[in-house]
Short mmCIF file of C-alpha atoms and ligand atoms in Angstrom, two decimals:
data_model
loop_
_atom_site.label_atom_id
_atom_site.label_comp_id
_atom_site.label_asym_id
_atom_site.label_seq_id
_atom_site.Cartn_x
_atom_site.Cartn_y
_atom_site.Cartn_z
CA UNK Y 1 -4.82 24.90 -61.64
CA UNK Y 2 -2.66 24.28 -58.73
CA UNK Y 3 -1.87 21.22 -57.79
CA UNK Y 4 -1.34 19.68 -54.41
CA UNK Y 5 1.56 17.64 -53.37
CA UNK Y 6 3.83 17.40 -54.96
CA UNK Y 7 4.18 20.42 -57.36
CA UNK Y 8 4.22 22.64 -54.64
CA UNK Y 9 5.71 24.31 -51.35
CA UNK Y 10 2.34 24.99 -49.85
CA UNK Y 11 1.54 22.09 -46.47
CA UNK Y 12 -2.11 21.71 -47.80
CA UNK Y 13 -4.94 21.03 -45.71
CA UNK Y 14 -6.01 18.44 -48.47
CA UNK Y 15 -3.12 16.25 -50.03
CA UNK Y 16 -5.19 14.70 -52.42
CA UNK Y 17 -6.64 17.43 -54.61
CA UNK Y 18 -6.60 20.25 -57.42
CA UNK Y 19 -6.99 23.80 -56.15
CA UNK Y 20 -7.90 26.26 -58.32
CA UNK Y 21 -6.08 29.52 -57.54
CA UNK Y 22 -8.36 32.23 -56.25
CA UNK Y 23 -7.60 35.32 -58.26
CA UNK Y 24 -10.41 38.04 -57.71
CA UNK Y 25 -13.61 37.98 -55.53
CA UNK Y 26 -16.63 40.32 -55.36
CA UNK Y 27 -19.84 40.19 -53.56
CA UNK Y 28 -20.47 36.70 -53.51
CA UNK Y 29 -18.45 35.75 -56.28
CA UNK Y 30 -15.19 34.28 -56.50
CA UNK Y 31 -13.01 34.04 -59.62
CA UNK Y 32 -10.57 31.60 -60.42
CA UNK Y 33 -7.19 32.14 -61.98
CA UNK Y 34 -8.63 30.89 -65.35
CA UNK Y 35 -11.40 32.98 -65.07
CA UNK Y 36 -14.11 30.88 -63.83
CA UNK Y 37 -16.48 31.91 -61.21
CA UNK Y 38 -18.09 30.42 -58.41
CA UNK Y 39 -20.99 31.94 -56.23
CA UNK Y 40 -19.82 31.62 -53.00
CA UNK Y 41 -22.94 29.81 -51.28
CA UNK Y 42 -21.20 29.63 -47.74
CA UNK Y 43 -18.83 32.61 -47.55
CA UNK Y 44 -15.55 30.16 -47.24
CA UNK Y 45 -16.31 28.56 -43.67
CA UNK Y 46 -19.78 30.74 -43.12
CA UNK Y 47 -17.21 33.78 -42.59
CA UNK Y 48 -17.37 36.20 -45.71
CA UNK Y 49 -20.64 37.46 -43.87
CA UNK Y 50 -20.24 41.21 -45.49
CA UNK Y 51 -19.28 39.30 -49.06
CA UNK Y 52 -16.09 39.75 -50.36
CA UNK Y 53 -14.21 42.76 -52.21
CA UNK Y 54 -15.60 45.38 -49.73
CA UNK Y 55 -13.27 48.78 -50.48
CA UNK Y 56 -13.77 50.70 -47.20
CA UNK Y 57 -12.73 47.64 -45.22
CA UNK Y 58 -9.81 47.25 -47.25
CA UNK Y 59 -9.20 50.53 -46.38
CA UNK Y 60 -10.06 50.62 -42.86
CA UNK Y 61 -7.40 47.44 -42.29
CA UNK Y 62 -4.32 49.60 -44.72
CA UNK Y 63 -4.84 52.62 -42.73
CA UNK Y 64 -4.03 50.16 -39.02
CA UNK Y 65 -1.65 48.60 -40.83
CA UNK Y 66 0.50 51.94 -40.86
CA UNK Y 67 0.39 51.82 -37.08
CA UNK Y 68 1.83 48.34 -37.09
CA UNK Y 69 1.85 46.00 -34.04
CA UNK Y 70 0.94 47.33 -30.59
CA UNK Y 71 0.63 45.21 -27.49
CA UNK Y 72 -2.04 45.16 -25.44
CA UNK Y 73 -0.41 45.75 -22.09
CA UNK Y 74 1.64 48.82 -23.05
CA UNK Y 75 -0.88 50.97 -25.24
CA UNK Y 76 -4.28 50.95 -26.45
CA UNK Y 77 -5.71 52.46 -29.66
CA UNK Y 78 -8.36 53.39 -31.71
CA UNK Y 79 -9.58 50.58 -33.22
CA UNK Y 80 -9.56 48.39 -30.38
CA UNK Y 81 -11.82 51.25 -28.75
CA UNK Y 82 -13.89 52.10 -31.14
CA UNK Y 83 -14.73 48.28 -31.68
CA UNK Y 84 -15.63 47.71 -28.27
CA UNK Y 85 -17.83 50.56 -28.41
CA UNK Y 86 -19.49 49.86 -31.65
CA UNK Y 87 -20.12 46.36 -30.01
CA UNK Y 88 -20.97 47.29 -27.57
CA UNK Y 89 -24.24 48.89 -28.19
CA UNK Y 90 -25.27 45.90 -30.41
CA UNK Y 91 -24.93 43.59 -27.90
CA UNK Y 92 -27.92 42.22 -25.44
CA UNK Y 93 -28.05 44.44 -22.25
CA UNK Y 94 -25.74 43.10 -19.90
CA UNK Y 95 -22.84 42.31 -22.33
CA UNK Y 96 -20.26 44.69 -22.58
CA UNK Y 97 -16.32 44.15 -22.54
CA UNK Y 98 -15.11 43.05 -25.83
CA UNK Y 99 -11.16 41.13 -25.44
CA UNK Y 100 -10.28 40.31 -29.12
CA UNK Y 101 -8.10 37.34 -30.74
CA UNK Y 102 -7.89 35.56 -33.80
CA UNK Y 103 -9.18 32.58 -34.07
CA UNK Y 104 -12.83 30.78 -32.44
CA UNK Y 105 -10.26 27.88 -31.17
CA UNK Y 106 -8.59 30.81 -29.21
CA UNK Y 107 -11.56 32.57 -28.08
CA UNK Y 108 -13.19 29.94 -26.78
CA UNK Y 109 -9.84 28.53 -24.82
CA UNK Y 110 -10.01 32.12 -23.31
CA UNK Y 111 -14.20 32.11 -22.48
CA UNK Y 112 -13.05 28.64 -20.47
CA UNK Y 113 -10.27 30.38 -18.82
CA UNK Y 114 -12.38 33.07 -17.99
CA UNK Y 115 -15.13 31.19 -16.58
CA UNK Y 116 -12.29 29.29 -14.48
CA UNK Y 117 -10.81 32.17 -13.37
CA UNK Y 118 -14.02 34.13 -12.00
CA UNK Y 119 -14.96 30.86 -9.82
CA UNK Y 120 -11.41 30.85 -8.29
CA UNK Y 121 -11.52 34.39 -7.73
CA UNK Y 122 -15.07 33.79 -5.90
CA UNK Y 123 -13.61 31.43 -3.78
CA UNK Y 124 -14.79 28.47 -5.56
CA UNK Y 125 -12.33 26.90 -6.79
CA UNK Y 126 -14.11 23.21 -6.80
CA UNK Y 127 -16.26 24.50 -10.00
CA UNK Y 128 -13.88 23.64 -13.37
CA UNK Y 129 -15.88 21.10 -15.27
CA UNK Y 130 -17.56 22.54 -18.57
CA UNK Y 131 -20.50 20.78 -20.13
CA UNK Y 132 -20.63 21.06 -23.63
CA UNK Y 133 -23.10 19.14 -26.17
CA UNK Y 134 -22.59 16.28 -29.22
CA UNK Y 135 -22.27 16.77 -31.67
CA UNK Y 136 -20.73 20.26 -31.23
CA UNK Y 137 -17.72 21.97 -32.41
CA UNK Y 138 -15.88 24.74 -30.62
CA UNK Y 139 -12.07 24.56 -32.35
CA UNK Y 140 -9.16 22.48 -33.25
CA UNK Y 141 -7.62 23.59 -29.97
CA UNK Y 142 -6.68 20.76 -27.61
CA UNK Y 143 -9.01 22.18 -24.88
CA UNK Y 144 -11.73 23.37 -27.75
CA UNK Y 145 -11.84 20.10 -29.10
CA UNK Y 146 -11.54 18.29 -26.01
CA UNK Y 147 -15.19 20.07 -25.72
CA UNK Y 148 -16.44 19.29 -29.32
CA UNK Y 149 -18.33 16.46 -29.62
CA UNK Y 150 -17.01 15.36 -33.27
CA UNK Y 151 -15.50 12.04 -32.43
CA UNK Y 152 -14.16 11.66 -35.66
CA UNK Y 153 -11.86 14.45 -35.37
CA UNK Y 154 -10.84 13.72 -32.07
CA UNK Y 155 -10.34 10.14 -32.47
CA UNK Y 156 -6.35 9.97 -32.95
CA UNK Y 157 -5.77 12.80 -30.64
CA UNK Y 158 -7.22 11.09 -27.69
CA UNK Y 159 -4.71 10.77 -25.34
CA UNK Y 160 -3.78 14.53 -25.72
CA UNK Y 161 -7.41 15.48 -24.31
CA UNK Y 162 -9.33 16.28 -21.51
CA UNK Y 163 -12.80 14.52 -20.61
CA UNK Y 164 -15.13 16.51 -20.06
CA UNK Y 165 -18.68 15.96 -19.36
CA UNK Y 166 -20.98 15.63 -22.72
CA UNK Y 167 -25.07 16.05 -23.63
CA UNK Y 168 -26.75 15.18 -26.26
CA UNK Y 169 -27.19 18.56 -28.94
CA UNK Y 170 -31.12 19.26 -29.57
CA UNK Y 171 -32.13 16.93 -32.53
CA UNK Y 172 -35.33 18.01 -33.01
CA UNK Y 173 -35.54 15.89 -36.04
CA UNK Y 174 -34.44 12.37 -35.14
CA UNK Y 175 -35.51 12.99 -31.26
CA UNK Y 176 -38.00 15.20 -30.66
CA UNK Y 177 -39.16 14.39 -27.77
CA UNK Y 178 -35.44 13.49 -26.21
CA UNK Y 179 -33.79 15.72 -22.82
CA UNK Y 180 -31.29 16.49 -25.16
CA UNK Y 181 -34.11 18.27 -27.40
CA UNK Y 182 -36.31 19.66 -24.32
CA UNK Y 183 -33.55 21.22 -22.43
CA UNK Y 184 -33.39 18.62 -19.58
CA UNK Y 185 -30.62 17.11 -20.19
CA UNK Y 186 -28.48 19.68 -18.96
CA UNK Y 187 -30.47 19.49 -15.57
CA UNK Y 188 -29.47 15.40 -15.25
CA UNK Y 189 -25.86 15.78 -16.17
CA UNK Y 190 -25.19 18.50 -13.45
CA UNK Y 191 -27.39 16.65 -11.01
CA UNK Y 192 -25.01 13.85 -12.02
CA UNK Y 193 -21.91 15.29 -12.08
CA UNK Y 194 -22.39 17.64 -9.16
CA UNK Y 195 -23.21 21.43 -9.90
CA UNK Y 196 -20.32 22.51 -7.37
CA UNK Y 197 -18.11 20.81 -9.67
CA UNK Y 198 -19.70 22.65 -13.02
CA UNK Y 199 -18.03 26.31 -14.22
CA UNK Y 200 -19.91 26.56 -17.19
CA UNK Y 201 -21.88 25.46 -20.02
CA UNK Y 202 -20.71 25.74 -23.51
CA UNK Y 203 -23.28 25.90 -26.22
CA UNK Y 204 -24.11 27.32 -29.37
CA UNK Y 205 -27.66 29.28 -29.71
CA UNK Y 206 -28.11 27.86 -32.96
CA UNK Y 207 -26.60 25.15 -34.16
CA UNK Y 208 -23.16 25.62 -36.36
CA UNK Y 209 -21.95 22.93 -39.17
CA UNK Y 210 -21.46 20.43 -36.73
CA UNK Y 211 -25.27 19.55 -36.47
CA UNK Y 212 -26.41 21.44 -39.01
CA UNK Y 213 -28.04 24.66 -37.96
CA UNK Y 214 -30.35 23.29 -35.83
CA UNK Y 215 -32.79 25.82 -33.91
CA UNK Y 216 -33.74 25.17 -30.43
CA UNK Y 217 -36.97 25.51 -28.74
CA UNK Y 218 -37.89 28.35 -26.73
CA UNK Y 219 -38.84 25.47 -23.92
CA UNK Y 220 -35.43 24.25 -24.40
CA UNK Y 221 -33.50 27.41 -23.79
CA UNK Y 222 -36.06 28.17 -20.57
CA UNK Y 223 -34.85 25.19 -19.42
CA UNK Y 224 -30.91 25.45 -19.78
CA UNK Y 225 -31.31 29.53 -18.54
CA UNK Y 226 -32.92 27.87 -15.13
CA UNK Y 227 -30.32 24.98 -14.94
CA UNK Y 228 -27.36 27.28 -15.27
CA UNK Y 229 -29.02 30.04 -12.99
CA UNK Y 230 -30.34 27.41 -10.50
CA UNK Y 231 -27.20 25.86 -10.34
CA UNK Y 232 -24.46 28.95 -10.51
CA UNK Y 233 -23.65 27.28 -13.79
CA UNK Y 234 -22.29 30.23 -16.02
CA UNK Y 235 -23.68 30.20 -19.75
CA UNK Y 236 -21.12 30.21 -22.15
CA UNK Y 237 -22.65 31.04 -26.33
CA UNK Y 238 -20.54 29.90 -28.63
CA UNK Y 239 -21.20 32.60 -31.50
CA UNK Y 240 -18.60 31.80 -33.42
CA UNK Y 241 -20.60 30.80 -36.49
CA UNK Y 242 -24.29 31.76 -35.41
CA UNK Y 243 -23.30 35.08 -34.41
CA UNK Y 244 -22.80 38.57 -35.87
CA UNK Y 245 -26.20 39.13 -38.08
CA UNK Y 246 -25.89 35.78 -39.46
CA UNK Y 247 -29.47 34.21 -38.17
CA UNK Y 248 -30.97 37.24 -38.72
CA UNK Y 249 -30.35 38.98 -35.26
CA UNK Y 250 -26.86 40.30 -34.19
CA UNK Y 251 -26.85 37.27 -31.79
CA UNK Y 252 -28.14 34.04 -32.18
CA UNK Y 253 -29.53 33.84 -28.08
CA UNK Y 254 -31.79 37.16 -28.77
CA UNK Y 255 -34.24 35.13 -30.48
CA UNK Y 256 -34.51 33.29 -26.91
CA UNK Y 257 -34.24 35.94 -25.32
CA UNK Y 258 -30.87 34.30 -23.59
CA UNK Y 259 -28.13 36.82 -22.58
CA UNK Y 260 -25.34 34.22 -21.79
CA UNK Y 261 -22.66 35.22 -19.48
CA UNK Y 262 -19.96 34.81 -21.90
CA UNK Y 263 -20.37 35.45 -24.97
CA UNK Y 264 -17.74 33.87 -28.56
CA UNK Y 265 -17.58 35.60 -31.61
CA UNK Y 266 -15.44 35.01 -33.99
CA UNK Y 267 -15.84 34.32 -38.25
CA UNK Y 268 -18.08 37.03 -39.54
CA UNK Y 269 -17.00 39.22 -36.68
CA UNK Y 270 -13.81 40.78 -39.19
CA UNK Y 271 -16.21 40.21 -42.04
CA UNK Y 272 -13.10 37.31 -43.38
CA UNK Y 273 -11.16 40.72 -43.92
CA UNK Y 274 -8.64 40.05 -41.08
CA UNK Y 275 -8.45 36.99 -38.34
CA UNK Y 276 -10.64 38.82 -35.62
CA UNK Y 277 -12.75 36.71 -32.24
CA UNK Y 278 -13.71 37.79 -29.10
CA UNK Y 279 -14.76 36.53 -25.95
CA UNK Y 280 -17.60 39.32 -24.72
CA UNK Y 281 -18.54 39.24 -20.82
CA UNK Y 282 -21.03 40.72 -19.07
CA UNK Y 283 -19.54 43.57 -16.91
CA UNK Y 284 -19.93 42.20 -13.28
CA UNK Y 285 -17.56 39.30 -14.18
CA UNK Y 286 -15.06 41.83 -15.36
CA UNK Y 287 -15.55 44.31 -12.78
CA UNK Y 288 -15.07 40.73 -10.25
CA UNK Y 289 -11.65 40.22 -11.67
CA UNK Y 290 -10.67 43.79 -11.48
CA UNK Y 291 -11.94 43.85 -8.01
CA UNK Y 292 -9.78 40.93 -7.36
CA UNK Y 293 -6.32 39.63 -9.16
CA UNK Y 294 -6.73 42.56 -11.32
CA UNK Y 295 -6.21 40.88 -14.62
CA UNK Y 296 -7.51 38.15 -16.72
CA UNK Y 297 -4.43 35.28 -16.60
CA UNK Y 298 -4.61 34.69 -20.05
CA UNK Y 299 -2.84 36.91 -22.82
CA UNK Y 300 -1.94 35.80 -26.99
CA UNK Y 301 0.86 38.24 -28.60
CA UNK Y 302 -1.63 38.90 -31.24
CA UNK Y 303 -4.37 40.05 -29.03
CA UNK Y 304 -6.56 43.55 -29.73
CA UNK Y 305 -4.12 43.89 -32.80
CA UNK Y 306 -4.88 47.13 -35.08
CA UNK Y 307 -5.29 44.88 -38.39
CA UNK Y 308 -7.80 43.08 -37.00
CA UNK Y 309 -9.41 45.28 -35.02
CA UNK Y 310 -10.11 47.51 -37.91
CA UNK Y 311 -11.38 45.05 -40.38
CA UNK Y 312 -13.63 44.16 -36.92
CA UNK Y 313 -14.83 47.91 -36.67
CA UNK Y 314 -15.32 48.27 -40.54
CA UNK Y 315 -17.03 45.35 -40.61
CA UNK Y 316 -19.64 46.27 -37.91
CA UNK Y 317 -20.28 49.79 -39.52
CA UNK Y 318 -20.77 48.39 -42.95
CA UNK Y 319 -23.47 45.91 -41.75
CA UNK Y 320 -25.29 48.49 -39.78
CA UNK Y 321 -25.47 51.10 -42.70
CA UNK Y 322 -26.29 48.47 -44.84
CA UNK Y 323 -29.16 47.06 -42.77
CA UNK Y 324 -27.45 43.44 -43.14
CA UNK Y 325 -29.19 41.81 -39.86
CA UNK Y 326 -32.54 42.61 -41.04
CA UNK Y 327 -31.69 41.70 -44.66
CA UNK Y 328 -30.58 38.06 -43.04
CA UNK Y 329 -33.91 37.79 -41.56
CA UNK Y 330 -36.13 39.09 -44.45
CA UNK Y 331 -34.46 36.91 -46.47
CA UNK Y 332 -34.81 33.91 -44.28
CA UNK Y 333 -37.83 33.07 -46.20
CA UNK Y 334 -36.80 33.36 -49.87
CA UNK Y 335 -33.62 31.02 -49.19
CA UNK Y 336 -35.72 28.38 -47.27
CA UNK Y 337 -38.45 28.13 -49.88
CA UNK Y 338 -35.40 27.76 -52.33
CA UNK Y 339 -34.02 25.05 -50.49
CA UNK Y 340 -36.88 23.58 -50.01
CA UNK Y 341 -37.55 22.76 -53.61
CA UNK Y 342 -34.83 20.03 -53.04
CA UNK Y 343 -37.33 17.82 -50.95
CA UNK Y 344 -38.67 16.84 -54.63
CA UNK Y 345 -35.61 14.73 -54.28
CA UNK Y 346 -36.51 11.69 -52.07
CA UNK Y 347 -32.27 12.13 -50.41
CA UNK Y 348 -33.16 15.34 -49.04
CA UNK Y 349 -34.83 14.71 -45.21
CA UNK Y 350 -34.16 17.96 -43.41
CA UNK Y 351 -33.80 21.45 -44.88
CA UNK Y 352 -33.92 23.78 -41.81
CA UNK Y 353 -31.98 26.99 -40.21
CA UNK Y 354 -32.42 30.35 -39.47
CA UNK Y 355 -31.71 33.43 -41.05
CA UNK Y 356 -29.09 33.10 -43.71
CA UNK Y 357 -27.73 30.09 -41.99
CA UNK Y 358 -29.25 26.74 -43.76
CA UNK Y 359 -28.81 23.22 -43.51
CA UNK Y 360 -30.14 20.46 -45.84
CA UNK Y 361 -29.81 16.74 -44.70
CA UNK Y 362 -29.36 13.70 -47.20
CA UNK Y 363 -30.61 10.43 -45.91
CA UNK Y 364 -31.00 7.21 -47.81
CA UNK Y 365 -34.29 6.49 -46.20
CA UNK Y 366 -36.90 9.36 -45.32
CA UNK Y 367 -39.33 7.52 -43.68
CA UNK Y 368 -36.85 6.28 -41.34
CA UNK Y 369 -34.68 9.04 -41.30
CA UNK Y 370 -31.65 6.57 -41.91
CA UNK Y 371 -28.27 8.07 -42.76
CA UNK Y 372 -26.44 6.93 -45.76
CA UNK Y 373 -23.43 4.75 -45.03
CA UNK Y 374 -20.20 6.62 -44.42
CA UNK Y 375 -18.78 5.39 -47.59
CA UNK Y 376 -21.00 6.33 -49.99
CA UNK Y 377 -19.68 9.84 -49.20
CA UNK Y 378 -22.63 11.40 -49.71
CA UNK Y 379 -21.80 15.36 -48.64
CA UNK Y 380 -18.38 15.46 -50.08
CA UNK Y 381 -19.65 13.98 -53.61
CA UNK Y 382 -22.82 16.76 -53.30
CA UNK Y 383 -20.09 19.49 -52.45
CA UNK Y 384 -17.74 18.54 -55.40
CA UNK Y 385 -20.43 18.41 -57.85
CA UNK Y 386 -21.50 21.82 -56.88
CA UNK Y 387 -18.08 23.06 -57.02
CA UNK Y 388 -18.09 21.88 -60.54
CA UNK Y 389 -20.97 23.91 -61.22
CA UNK Y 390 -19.33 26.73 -59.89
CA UNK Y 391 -21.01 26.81 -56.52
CA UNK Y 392 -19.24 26.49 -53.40
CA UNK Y 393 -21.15 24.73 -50.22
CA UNK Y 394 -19.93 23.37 -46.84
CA UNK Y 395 -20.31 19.58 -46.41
CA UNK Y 396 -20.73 18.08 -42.83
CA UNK Y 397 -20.26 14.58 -42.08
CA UNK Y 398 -20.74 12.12 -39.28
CA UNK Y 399 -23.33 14.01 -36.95
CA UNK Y 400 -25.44 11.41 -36.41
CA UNK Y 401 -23.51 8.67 -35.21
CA UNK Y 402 -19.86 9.85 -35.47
CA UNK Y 403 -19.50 8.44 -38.68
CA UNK Y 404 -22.65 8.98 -40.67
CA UNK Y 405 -24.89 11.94 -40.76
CA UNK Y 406 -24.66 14.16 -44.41
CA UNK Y 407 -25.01 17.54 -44.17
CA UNK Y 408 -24.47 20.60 -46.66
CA UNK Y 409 -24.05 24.01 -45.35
CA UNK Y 410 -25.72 27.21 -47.23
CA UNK Y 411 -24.40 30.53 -45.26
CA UNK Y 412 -24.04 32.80 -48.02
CA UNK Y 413 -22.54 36.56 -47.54
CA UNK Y 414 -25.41 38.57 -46.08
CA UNK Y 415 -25.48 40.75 -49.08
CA UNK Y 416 -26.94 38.06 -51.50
CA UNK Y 417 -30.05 38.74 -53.21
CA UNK Y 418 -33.29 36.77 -54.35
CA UNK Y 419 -31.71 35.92 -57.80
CA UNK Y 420 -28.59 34.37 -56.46
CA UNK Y 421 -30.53 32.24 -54.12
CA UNK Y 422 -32.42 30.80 -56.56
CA UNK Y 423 -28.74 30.08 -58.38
CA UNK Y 424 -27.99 28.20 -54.93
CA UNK Y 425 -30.97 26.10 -55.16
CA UNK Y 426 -30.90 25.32 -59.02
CA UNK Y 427 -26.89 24.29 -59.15
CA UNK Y 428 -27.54 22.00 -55.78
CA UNK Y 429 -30.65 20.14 -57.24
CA UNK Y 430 -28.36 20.09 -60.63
CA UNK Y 431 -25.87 18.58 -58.42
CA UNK Y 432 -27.96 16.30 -56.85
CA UNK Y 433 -29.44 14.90 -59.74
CA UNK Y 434 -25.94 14.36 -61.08
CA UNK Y 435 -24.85 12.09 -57.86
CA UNK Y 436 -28.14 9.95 -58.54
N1 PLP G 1 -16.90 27.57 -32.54
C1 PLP G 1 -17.72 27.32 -33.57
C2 PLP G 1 -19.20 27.26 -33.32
C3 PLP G 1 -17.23 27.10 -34.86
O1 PLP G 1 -18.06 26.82 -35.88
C4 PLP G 1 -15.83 27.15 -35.05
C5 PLP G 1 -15.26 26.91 -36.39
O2 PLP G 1 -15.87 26.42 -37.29
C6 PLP G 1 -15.00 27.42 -33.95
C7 PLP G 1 -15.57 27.63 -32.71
C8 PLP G 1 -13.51 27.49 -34.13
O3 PLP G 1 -13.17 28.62 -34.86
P1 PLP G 1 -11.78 28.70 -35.64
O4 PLP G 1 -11.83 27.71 -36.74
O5 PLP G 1 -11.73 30.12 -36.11
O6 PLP G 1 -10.71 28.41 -34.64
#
């Protein structure tokens, strides 16, 4: 075991616990140092989408590696190309050019940028504002989480953001009936704020960690699709988490039949091989720019690089040979009815998602759907007791109010079969039963 501060050099992201030191992973196991394993329920932060251990990815990313760095404005090469391609024919008609970073934070700074820039370029340059939901998360970025709606981790960086303008996130479970569930919400904040003020709205197709893979109506998204068109509001999809097979299409919006303007990927995109996101536009706002300036203002050292380009590419091929989108969506079913045998446990008021991307809700009162109070740490104790039975989940805390709301995140690796989701569901109710 490795221990945090202060036996060590390492600046962890947690000061106040035991690591265990990762030694070996395969398929959706990791091993620990001392030999334990752990079935890795939400590949790390819903990323290890292909699992983990995957030989002709490691190979893929050696082979780029030889050609080292190469910047984006003096060459081009194969992986890059072949990447954008490969997308390329995945994506929803309309999307095409692929520009590739590391991180989600950085892709969606650049999708804003890009949004920005096109309006400018159109001779608009009055439209800037970007409406984004809560809760929501888009990044750790200053501008990213100026647009998250997760007070509680922007609380002591306040005066370092922006305001922007803020809906509420569908909630089809506590508000059915609410504009932020039926769509119209968007409609009443541009009305309010002024459409010819609006660039863009941010949103993810499915709902990430922050509120817990929730899945819109089609109503809802016919309603946001008119807002934005009615309004020259460009559609940004965050994909970052939803994207890339993981709901059990290649894109979250095709099951709304939604092609956004922008489109994020980032996570599952390099399979957790490499750092790998992209921001994905549809080809008239590309072909504006190179109409126009000639160039999108915004460039990152460690853009298009080989390494991550390649574990991108590898990535991409290995879930189309191994049928991985339609495996997420036949197995939809198996890993919900799992899940579902939780709601024997009176804690458990929501269990809900789509495709291999689940959510189960704890409340302390089912009838009312009242959240636990934030100190009884509800998601965090659920996660470490699963840990200790050697399965690793994703809590969530705080979407309901900012501070209460307790969520635990199943996203495992697309390549997990019926056994090992029953494992899931046995070592959480195991878990659960220990926090009783
Ligand atoms: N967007 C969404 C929907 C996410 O879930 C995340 C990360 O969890 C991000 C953006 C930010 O990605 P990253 O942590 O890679 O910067």
């Amino acid at each position: 075991m490795r221990r945090g501060y202060p036996d060590t050099d390492v600046f962890y992201r947690r000061l106040d616990r035991d690591f265990p030191l990762a030694a070996a992973a395969t398929g959706v196991e990791i091993v620990d140092e001392e030999g334990r394993a752990y079935l890795d329920a939400c590949g790390g932060a819903m990323v290890a989408s292909v699992g983990h251990g995957v030989g002709e990815i490691a190979a893929e990313v050696a082979a780029a590696a030889r050609l080292g760095y190469i910047n984006g404005n003096q060459f081009t090469h194969r992986w890059v190309e072949e990447l954008a391609s490969e997308l390329a024919a995945v994506l929803p008609a309309g999307l095409r050019r692929g520009y590739f970073l590391s991180s989600g934070s950085e892709a969606v700074e650049a999708a804003i940028k890009l949004a920005r820039q096109v309006w400018v370029e159109r001779g608009r340059p009055g439209k800037w504002k970007i409406v984004s939901c809560a809760p929501s998360y888009h990044g750790n970025t200053l501008a990213a989480l100026s647009l998250s709606g997760r007070p509680h981790y922007r609380r002591i960086y306040g005066p370092l953001l922006s305001d922007f303008p803020s809906i509420p996130a569908p909630d089809p479970y506590r508000r059915p009936q609410a504009p932020g569930t039926t769509g119209e919400a968007l409609e009443e904040e541009l009305q309010r704020q002024g459409p010819e003020t609006v660039a863009a709205f941010l949103v993810e197709p499915v709902g990430g960690s922050s509120s817990g893979a929730v899945v819109p109506s089609a109503g809802y998204w016919r309603r946001v699709v008119d807002s934005c068109r009615g309004h020259q509001v460009l559609l940004i999809a965050d994909e970052v988490l939803c994207g890339m097979g993981r709901t059990g299409r290649w894109f979250a919006c095709e099951h709304f039949g939604v092609t956004p303007d922008i489109l994020v990927l980032g996570k599952g995109l390099g399979g957790g091989v490499a750092p790998l996101s992209a921001v994905v536009a549809r080809e008239e706002l590309v072909a504006e720019i190179a109409a126009g300036s000639g160039a999108f203002n915004h460039a990152q050292t460690y853009s298009h690089h080989p390494v991550s380009c390649a574990a991108g590419l590898a990535t991409l091929r290995y879930l189309k040979r191994h049928r991985l989108v339609e495996r997420a969506a036949a197995l939809e079913r198996p890993l919900r009815a799992a899940l579902d045998g939780l709601r024997d446990d009176p804690r458990v008021g929501d269990v809900r998602g789509k495709g291999l991307l689940a959510a189960v809700e704890l409340v302390a009162d089912r009838g009312s759907r009242e959240p636990f109070p934030r100190a009884a740490r509800v998601a965090e104790r659920l996660t470490a007791a699963a840990f200790a039975r050697g399965l690793v989940v994703w809590p969530n805390v705080g979407h309901v109010d900012g501070e209460r709301g307790d969520l635990v995140m199943v996203a495992p690796p697309l390549t997990i079969g019926e056994p090992e989701i029953e494992q899931i569901a046995r070592r959480l109710g195991a878990a659960l039963e220990e926090l009783a």
